[in-house]
XYZ file of C-alpha atoms in Angstrom:
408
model
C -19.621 -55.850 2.355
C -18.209 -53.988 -0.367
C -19.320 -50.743 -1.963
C -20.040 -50.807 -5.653
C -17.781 -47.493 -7.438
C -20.324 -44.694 -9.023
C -20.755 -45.248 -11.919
C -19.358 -42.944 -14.996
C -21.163 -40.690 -16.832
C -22.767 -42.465 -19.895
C -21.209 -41.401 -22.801
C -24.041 -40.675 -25.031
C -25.359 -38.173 -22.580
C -21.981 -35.984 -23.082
C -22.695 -36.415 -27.118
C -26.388 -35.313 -27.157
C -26.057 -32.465 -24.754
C -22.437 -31.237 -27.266
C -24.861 -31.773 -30.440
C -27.711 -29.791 -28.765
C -25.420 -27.242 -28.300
C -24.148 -27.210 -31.787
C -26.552 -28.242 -34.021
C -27.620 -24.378 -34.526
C -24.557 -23.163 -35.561
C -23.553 -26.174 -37.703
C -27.661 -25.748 -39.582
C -26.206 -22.258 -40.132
C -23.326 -23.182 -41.618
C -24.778 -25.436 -44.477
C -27.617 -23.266 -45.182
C -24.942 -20.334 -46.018
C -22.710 -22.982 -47.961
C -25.913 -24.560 -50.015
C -26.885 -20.737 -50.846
C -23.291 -20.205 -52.098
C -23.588 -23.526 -54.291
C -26.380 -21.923 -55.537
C -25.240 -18.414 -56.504
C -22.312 -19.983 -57.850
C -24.210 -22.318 -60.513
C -26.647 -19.537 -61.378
C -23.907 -17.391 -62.241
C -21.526 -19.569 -63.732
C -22.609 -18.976 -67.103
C -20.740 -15.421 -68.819
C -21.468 -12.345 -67.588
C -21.205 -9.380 -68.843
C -21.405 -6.015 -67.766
C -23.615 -2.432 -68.657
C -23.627 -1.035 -72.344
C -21.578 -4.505 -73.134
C -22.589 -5.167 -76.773
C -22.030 -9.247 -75.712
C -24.833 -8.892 -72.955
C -28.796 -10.034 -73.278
C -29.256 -8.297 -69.992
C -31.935 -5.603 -69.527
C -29.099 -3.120 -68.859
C -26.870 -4.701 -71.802
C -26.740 -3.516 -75.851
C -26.645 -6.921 -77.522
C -29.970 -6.148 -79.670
C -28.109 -2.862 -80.760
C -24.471 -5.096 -81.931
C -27.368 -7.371 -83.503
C -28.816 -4.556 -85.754
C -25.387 -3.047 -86.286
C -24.285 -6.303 -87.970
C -27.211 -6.270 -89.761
C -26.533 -3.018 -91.284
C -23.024 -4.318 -92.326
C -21.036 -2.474 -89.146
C -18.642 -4.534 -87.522
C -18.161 -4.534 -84.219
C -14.845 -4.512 -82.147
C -14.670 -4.245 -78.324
C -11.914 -3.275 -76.115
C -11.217 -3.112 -72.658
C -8.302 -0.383 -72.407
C -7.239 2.817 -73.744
C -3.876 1.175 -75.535
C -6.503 -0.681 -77.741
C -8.901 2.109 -77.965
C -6.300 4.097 -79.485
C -4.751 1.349 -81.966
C -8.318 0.494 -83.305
C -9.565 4.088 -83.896
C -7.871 4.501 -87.017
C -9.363 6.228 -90.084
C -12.980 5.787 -91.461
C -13.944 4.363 -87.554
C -16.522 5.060 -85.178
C -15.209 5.613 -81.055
C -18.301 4.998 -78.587
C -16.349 5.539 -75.337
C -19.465 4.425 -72.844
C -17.764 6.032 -69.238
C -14.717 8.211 -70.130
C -14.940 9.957 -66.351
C -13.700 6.493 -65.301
C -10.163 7.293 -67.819
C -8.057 9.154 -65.914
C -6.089 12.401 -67.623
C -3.156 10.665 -69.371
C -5.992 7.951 -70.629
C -8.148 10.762 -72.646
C -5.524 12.546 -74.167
C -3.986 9.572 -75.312
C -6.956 8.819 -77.221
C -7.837 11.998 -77.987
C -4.646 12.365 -79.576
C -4.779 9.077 -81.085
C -8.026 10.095 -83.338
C -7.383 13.810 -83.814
C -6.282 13.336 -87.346
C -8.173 10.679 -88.446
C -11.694 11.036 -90.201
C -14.586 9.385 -88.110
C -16.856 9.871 -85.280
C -16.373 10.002 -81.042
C -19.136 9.487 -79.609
C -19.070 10.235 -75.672
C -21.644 8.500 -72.870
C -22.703 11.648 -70.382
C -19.317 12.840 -70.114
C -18.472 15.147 -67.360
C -16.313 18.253 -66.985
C -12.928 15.928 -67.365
C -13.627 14.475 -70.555
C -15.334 17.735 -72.270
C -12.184 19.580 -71.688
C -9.937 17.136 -73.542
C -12.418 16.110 -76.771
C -14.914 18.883 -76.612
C -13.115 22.341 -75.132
C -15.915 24.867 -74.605
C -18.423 22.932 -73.559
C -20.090 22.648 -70.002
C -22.272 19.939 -68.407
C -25.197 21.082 -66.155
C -27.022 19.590 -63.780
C -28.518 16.210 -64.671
C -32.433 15.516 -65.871
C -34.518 12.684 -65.495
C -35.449 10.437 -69.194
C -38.644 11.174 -71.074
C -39.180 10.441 -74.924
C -38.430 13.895 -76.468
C -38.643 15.661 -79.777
C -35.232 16.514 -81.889
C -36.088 20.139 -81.677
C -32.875 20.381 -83.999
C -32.095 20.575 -87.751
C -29.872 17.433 -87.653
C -30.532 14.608 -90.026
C -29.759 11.687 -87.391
C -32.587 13.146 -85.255
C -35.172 14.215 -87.529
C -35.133 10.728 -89.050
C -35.358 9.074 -85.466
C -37.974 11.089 -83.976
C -38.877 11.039 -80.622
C -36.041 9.307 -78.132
C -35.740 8.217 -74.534
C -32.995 10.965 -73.551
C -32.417 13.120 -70.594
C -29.620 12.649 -68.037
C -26.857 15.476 -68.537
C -27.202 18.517 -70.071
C -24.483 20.449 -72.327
C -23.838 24.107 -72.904
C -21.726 26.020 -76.067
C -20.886 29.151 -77.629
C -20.491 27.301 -80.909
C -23.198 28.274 -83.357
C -22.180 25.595 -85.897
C -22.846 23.175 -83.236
C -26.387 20.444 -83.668
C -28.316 21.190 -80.809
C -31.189 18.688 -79.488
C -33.471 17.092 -77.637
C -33.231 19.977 -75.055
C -34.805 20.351 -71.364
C -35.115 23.667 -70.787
C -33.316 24.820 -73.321
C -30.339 23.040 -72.699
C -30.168 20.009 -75.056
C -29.235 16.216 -74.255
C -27.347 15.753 -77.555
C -24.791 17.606 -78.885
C -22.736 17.365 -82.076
C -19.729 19.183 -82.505
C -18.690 19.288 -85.851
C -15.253 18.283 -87.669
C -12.794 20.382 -87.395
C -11.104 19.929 -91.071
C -10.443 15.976 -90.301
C -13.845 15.021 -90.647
C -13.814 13.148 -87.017
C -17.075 15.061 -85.232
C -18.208 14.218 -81.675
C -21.143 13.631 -80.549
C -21.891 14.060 -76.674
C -25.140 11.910 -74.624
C -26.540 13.041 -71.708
C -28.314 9.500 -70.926
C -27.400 6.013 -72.407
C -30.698 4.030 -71.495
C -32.010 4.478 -75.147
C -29.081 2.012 -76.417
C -30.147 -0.328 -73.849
C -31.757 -3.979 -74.936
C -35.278 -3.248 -72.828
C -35.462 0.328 -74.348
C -34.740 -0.020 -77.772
C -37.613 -0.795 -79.492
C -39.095 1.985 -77.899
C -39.823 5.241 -79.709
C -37.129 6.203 -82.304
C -34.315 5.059 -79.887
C -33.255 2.377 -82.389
C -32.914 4.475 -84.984
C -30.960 7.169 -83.436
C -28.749 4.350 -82.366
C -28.150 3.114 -85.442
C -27.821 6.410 -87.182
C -25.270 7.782 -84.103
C -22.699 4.647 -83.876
C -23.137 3.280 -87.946
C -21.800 6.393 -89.754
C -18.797 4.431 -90.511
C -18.506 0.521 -91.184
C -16.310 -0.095 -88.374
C -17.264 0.408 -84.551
C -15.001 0.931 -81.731
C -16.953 -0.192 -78.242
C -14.698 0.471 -75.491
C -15.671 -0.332 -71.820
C -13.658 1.674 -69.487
C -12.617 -0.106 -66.362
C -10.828 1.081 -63.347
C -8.809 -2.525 -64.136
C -7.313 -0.897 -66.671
C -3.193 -1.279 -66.668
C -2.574 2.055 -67.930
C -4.392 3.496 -65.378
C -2.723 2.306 -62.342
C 0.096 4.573 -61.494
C -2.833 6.970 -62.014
C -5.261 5.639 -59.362
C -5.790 8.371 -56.429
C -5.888 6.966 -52.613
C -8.834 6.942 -50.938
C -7.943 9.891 -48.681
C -7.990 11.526 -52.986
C -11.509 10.270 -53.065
C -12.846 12.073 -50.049
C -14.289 15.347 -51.053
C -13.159 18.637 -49.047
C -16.237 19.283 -47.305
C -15.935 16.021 -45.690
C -12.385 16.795 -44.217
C -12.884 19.955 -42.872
C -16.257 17.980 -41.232
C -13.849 15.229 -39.525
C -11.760 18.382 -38.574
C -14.601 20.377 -36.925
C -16.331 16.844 -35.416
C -12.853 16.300 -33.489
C -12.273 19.489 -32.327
C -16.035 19.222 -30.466
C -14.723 15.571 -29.272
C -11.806 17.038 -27.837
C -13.943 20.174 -26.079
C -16.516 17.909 -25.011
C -13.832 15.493 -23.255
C -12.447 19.115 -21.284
C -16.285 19.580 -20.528
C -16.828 16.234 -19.226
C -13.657 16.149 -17.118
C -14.101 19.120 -15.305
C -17.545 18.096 -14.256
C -15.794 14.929 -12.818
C -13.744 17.124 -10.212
C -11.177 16.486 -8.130
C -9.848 12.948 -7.644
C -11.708 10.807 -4.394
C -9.233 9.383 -1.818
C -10.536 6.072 -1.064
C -9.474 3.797 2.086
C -8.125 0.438 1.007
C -10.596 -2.612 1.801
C -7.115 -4.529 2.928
C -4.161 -2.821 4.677
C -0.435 -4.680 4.015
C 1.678 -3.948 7.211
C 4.950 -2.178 6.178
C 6.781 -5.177 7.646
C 4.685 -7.724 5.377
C 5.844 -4.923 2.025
C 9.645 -5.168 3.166
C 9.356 -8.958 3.018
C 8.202 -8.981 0.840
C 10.317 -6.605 -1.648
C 13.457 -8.690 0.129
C 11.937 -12.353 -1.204
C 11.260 -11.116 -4.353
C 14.941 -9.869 -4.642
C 16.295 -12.453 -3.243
C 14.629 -14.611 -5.886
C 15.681 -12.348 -8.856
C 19.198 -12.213 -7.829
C 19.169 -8.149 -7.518
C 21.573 -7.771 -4.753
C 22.424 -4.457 -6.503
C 19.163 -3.195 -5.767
C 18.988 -4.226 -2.297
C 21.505 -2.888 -1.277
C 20.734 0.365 -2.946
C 17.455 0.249 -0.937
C 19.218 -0.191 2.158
C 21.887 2.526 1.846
C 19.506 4.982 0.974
C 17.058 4.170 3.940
C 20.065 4.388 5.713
C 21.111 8.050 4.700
C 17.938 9.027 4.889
C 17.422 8.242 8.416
C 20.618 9.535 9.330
C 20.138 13.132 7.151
C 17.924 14.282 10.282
C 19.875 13.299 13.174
C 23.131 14.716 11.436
C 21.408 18.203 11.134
C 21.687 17.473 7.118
C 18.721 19.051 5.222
C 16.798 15.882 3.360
C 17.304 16.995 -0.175
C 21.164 16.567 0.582
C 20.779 13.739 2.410
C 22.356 11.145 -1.025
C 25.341 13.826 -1.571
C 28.707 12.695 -0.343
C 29.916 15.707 0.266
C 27.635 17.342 2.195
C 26.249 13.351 4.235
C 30.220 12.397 4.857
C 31.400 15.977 6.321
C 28.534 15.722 8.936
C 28.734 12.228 9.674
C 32.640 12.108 10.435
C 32.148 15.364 12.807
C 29.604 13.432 14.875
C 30.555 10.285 15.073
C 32.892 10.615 17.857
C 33.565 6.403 18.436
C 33.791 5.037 15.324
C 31.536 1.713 14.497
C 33.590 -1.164 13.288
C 32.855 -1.410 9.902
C 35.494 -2.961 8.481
C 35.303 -0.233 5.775
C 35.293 3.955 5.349
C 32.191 5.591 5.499
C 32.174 6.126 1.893
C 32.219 2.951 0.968
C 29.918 1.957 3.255
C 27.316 4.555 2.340
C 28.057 4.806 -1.661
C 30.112 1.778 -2.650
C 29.683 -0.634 -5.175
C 26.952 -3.298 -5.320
C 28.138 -6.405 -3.185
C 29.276 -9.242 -4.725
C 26.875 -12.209 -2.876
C 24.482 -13.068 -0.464
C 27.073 -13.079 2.529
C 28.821 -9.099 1.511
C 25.110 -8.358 1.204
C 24.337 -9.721 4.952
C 27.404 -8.140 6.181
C 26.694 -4.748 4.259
C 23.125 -4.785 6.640
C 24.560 -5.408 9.267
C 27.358 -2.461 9.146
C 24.769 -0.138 8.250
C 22.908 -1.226 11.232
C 25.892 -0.888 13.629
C 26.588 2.860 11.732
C 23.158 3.642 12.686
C 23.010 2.590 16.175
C 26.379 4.165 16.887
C 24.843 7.538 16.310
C 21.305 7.390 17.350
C 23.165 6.578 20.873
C 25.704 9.336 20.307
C 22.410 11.660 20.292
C 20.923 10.159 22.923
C 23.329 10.687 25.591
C 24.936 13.558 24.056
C 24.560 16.398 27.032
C 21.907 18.997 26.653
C 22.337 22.689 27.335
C 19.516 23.572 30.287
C 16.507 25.676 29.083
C 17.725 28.611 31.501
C 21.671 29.270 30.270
């Protein structure tokens, strides 16, 4: 009778239990790629940025470029500080809408650029960087939240305007000539330094939401706007961007970016890393000895050592090993202190003086004991076994060597 063979495993049992398996991660996996198809389309139309005059976003200032163009002000914008400073000729309006992103070299460019030309720079909540290159003497303070406020100021621009959405940074000056308002706390949002015999003034902003497209039509924010950036018939919108070519041999590391404080933090948290590590190891104490769970017979170890380099080929360090067991067994029964015990000239002395019958070698002692690596297998063997006939020659030497009685 014959045995029918087991049967195999059915193959659709291998591919359901590998899709059960899978089918999680791979559900995953097209969710996240639909949801990027998604983004994708939604934002494949163009986008622009904050303050950009070609935005309809909440946060953009295309209803401002609209009413600008109504009013007969054209509108150019540029992306870098090389166009910034070719554009802002004579009769032109700057709006610079984030100088702190310009570095140093980037603002006095420009500022150079319009300092003899007759127009108007007009500077988005600059900080202590920009005010020292286009408005010296001036001084930012703290920043305020927005509120529709009063002019509180004898300018023309504001009067007209009225109440505006302003607040942010605030600006101090010794100049008495200088338009003062829409303060908080005395300290106003809008400042207006006047011309200084070119006819190019400067106007500084605390807060930019007023020239944004859902604030505009609020309070006297459009007018303001309108009055601020359409003194002149052309207008100068540059968006500062960190992208900016001039700027890169400029750009700081990010060890530059990290303020002070946080340094001397890292400094201080390593130093308690490093005292809590002493703390923790000497609560550890001394080290444990611990009995082995198998012990290796030393004759197992040197058969070990012997196969392995027998199979590596190292008959230099075999023999090594045995020469130096060998001197150090003999050290002891030569009257040789151990720590001399691998010098020639204190092993070889002792070791001619006792050895009374000399062992047949085939070779001096010296070479025996410190001689050069053998050359195969077979001056290997042989180099045991004269070191073994050395040995024995003088551990019998000692052992019937006469002894002087206890009582003499």
């Amino acid at each position: 009778m014959t045995t029918a063979a087991p049967e195999a495993p059915a193959p659709s049992l291998t591919a359901r239990r590998l899709w059960t398996r899978s089918r999680g991660p791979l559900v995953a996996l097209l969710l996240l790629v639909i949801s990027g198809v998604i983004l994708a389309a939604l934002q494949s139309g163009e986008q622009h940025g904050r303050l950009d005059p070609r935005s309809a976003d909440r946060s953009g200032s295309r209803a401002l470029a609209r009413l600008l163009a109504g009013q007969g002000v054209s509108l150019q914008v540029v992306t870098t500080s090389e166009e910034a400073a070719r554009a802002a000729g004579p009769g032109t309006t700057l709006l610079i809408t984030d100088p702190d992103v310009l570095t140093q070299k980037q603002l006095t460019a420009l500022h150079t650029a319009t300092a003899r030309t007759v127009g108007r720079t007009v500077l988005l909540t600059p900080g202590s960087a920009s005010l020292w290159t286009f408005a010296p003497g001036v001084q930012a303070q703290p920043a305020t939240g927005n509120s529709p406020r009063k002019p509180a100021c004898s300018l023309p621009d504001a009067h007209r305007a009225g109440s505006v959405l302003l607040g942010g940074l605030r600006y101090t000056t010794s100049d008495e000539r200088t338009d003062r308002c829409y303060p908080v706390s005395g300290r106003p949002t809008l400042l207006r330094l006047p011309a200084a015999g070119n006819g190019r003034d400067t106007v500084l902003l605390g807060s930019a939401d007023f020239l944004y497209n859902q604030h505009l039509a609020e309070h006297g924010n459009a007018s303001l706007a309108l009055q601020l950036l359409g003194a002149h018939h052309h207008l100068i919108w540059y968006l500062p961007s960190v992208s900016d070519p001039s700027s890169a041999h400029d750009q700081r590391s990010f060890l530059d970016l990290i303020p002070s404080g946080w340094s001397w933090a890292l400094l201080q948290l390593t130093i308690a890393a490093g005292l809590a590590a002493v703390w923790r190891a000497r609560r550890l104490g001394p080290l444990v000895p611990e009995k082995l769970p198998v012990t290796v017979p030393a004759a197992e170890t040197t058969e070990g050592h012997a196969r392995l380099y027998e199979q590596a080929g190292a008959r230099d360090r075999a023999a090594t090993a045995l020469r130096s067991a060998t001197r150090t067994r003999l050290a002891p029964l030569l009257g040789v202190p151990p720590t001399h015990a691998h010098a020639p000239d204190r092993l070889l002395p002792a070791l001619h003086t006792h050895l009374t019958v000399r062992a047949d070698t085939g070779t001096d002692l010296h070479t025996l004991l410190f001689g050069p690596a053998p050359a195969d297998d077979r001056a290997l063997v042989q180099l045991a076994d004269q070191l073994d006939a050395l040995e024995s020659s003088i551990v019998s030497q000692e052992r019937h060597a006469p002894r002087e009685h206890p009582d003499r």
